[in-house]
Short mmCIF file of C-alpha atoms in Angstrom, two decimals:
data_model
loop_
_atom_site.label_atom_id
_atom_site.label_comp_id
_atom_site.label_asym_id
_atom_site.label_seq_id
_atom_site.Cartn_x
_atom_site.Cartn_y
_atom_site.Cartn_z
CA MET A 1 0.00 0.00 0.00
CA GLU A 2 1.58 3.22 -1.12
CA SER A 3 1.09 6.47 0.73
CA ARG A 4 -1.45 8.90 -0.66
CA LEU A 5 0.57 11.86 0.59
CA LYS A 6 3.89 12.11 -1.23
CA ILE A 7 6.46 14.73 -2.21
CA LEU A 8 8.52 13.98 -5.30
CA GLY A 9 7.47 10.33 -5.10
CA HIS A 10 8.39 9.83 -1.42
CA PRO A 11 5.90 9.31 1.44
CA VAL A 12 5.70 12.39 3.67
CA HIS A 13 4.94 10.78 7.04
CA PRO A 14 8.23 8.84 7.39
CA MET A 15 10.13 11.99 6.39
CA LEU A 16 8.46 14.08 9.09
CA VAL A 17 8.69 11.75 12.10
CA MET A 18 12.46 11.99 12.57
CA PHE A 19 12.38 15.66 13.53
CA PRO A 20 9.93 15.55 16.46
CA PHE A 21 11.42 12.24 17.63
CA ALA A 22 14.92 13.73 17.78
CA LEU A 23 13.80 17.07 19.24
CA LEU A 24 11.75 15.47 22.02
CA VAL A 25 14.53 13.07 22.99
CA THR A 26 17.02 15.95 23.00
CA ALA A 27 14.68 18.10 25.11
CA VAL A 28 14.54 15.40 27.77
CA LEU A 29 18.31 14.93 27.73
CA PHE A 30 18.84 18.68 28.12
CA ASP A 31 16.29 18.81 30.94
CA VAL A 32 18.07 15.99 32.79
CA ILE A 33 21.47 17.67 32.34
CA ASP A 34 20.01 21.01 33.45
CA THR A 35 18.43 19.43 36.53
CA VAL A 36 21.61 17.67 37.68
CA GLY A 37 23.61 20.90 37.55
CA GLY A 38 24.40 21.57 33.91
CA PRO A 39 24.49 25.03 32.37
CA ASP A 40 21.42 27.14 33.12
CA PHE A 41 20.62 27.78 29.46
CA LEU A 42 19.86 24.07 28.82
CA GLY A 43 16.41 24.34 30.43
CA GLU A 44 15.55 27.11 27.96
CA VAL A 45 16.96 25.16 25.02
CA ALA A 46 15.01 22.08 26.14
CA TYR A 47 11.82 24.15 26.28
CA TRP A 48 12.30 25.34 22.69
CA ASN A 49 13.18 21.82 21.51
CA LEU A 50 9.95 20.71 23.13
CA THR A 51 8.03 23.51 21.40
CA VAL A 52 9.36 22.71 17.93
CA GLY A 53 9.08 18.96 18.59
CA LEU A 54 5.39 19.34 19.40
CA ILE A 55 4.77 21.35 16.23
CA GLY A 56 6.65 18.74 14.20
CA GLY A 57 4.73 15.95 15.93
CA LEU A 58 1.43 17.54 14.97
CA LEU A 59 2.59 17.85 11.34
CA ALA A 60 3.75 14.21 11.33
CA ALA A 61 0.42 13.15 12.85
CA ALA A 62 -1.50 14.97 10.14
CA ALA A 63 0.54 13.24 7.44
CA GLY A 64 0.21 9.88 9.21
CA THR A 65 -3.56 10.25 9.29
CA PHE A 66 -3.63 10.07 5.48
CA ASP A 67 -1.86 6.70 5.59
CA LEU A 68 -3.93 5.43 8.52
CA LEU A 69 -7.20 6.14 6.74
CA ALA A 70 -6.00 4.33 3.61
CA ILE A 71 -5.16 1.04 5.39
CA PRO A 72 -7.88 -1.55 4.83
CA SER A 73 -9.88 -2.56 7.91
CA GLY A 74 -9.42 -6.03 9.32
CA THR A 75 -5.69 -6.19 8.54
CA ARG A 76 -2.82 -6.53 10.98
CA ALA A 77 -1.49 -3.28 9.55
CA LYS A 78 -4.65 -1.43 10.60
CA ARG A 79 -4.41 -2.80 14.15
CA VAL A 80 -0.73 -1.85 14.45
CA ALA A 81 -1.39 1.57 12.91
CA LEU A 82 -4.19 2.31 15.38
CA ILE A 83 -1.97 1.40 18.35
CA HIS A 84 0.82 3.51 16.82
CA ALA A 85 -1.55 6.47 16.41
CA VAL A 86 -2.99 6.22 19.94
CA ALA A 87 0.50 5.98 21.41
CA ASN A 88 1.61 9.05 19.50
CA VAL A 89 -1.44 11.01 20.66
CA ALA A 90 -0.52 10.06 24.24
CA VAL A 91 3.06 11.26 23.65
CA ILE A 92 1.86 14.58 22.23
CA LEU A 93 -0.56 15.08 25.13
CA LEU A 94 2.07 14.29 27.78
CA PHE A 95 4.67 16.58 26.24
CA ALA A 96 2.02 19.27 25.67
CA ALA A 97 1.13 19.12 29.37
CA VAL A 98 4.80 19.62 30.27
CA TRP A 99 5.00 22.48 27.77
CA VAL A 100 1.91 24.22 29.21
CA VAL A 101 3.32 24.05 32.75
CA ARG A 102 6.58 25.60 31.56
CA LEU A 103 4.97 28.21 29.28
CA ASN A 104 4.61 31.03 31.81
CA ALA A 105 6.91 29.72 34.52
CA ASP A 106 9.66 31.94 35.92
CA SER A 107 12.18 29.33 34.86
CA ARG A 108 11.88 27.20 31.74
CA GLY A 109 13.66 24.36 33.54
CA ALA A 110 11.68 21.16 34.04
CA GLY A 111 12.54 19.67 37.43
CA GLY A 112 11.76 16.22 38.83
CA ALA A 113 8.02 15.73 38.28
CA LEU A 114 8.05 17.13 34.74
CA ILE A 115 11.09 15.06 33.84
CA ALA A 116 9.28 11.97 35.12
CA ILE A 117 6.39 12.75 32.77
CA GLU A 118 8.86 13.30 29.93
CA VAL A 119 10.55 9.95 30.59
CA VAL A 120 7.19 8.16 30.50
CA ALA A 121 6.39 9.95 27.23
CA LEU A 122 9.78 8.88 25.82
CA GLY A 123 9.06 5.26 26.75
CA ILE A 124 5.76 5.42 24.88
CA LEU A 125 7.51 7.17 21.98
CA GLY A 126 10.06 4.36 21.80
CA VAL A 127 7.32 1.73 21.54
CA SER A 128 5.44 3.82 19.01
CA GLY A 129 8.60 4.34 16.97
CA TRP A 130 9.13 0.59 16.87
CA LEU A 131 5.51 0.13 15.74
CA GLY A 132 6.07 2.72 13.01
CA GLY A 133 9.11 0.78 11.86
CA GLU A 134 7.02 -2.39 11.86
CA LEU A 135 4.43 -0.64 9.68
CA VAL A 136 6.96 0.56 7.12
CA ASP A 137 9.67 -2.10 7.17
CA ARG A 138 7.67 -5.25 7.86
CA LEU A 139 4.19 -4.46 6.56
CA GLY A 140 5.22 -2.06 3.76
CA VAL A 141 2.62 0.55 4.69
CA GLY A 142 3.14 3.74 2.76
CA VAL A 143 6.08 2.47 0.73
CA ASP A 144 5.17 -0.75 -1.10
CA ARG A 145 2.32 -1.09 -3.59
CA GLU A 146 2.40 -4.89 -3.10
CA ALA A 147 2.62 -4.75 0.70
CA ASN A 148 1.55 -7.72 2.80
CA LEU A 149 -0.70 -5.92 5.28
CA ASP A 150 -1.08 -9.12 7.31
CA ALA A 151 2.61 -10.07 7.58
CA PRO A 152 3.51 -11.58 10.98
CA SER A 153 5.30 -9.51 13.61
CA SER A 154 9.04 -9.14 13.23
CA LEU A 155 9.28 -10.35 16.84
CA ARG A 156 8.07 -13.82 15.89
CA PRO A 157 10.94 -16.31 15.49
CA ALA A 158 9.54 -17.64 12.20
CA ALA A 159 9.41 -14.11 10.76
CA ALA A 160 13.04 -13.48 11.75
CA SER A 161 14.30 -16.74 10.27
CA GLN A 162 12.25 -16.13 7.12
CA ARG A 163 13.94 -12.73 6.71
CA MET A 164 17.34 -14.36 7.24
CA GLY A 165 16.51 -16.91 4.54
CA ASP A 166 15.36 -14.15 2.19
CA ALA A 167 18.67 -12.34 2.64
CA ARG A 168 20.76 -15.36 1.64
#
């Protein structure tokens, strides 16, 4: 199933996800460093990474919605895509909550409770990122006209050995 939203023949959603992913991870790293005594400016930089990461996440979500709506119902790809989408909405909501708390604060630094929320959001983002990879690399969603939308999980031993056999 090829993506309906493309630029110069390439699916837009996979191109957009790397920016918010990287910015949100970097924001959390900067917040942790700032909290344990790093340079004071890192809290401010983390806040702006968070801001741009949220904007990028919303753009990636909009592009991903085009692909999600095109996946046929009743397929494994649709189930994985729905979990991926729900997880990403949770990530956006958690990071947005952190952003709102920091918006008008005297200091843009995060501190313990906000960092805990960010770490939970990163855990969900990691799972969702893996699911996105499963959609593209295993199920061919958005990139392969002849995709097998019911291919088994890449975590299944038979699927792994089948890939190994295909590579030989």
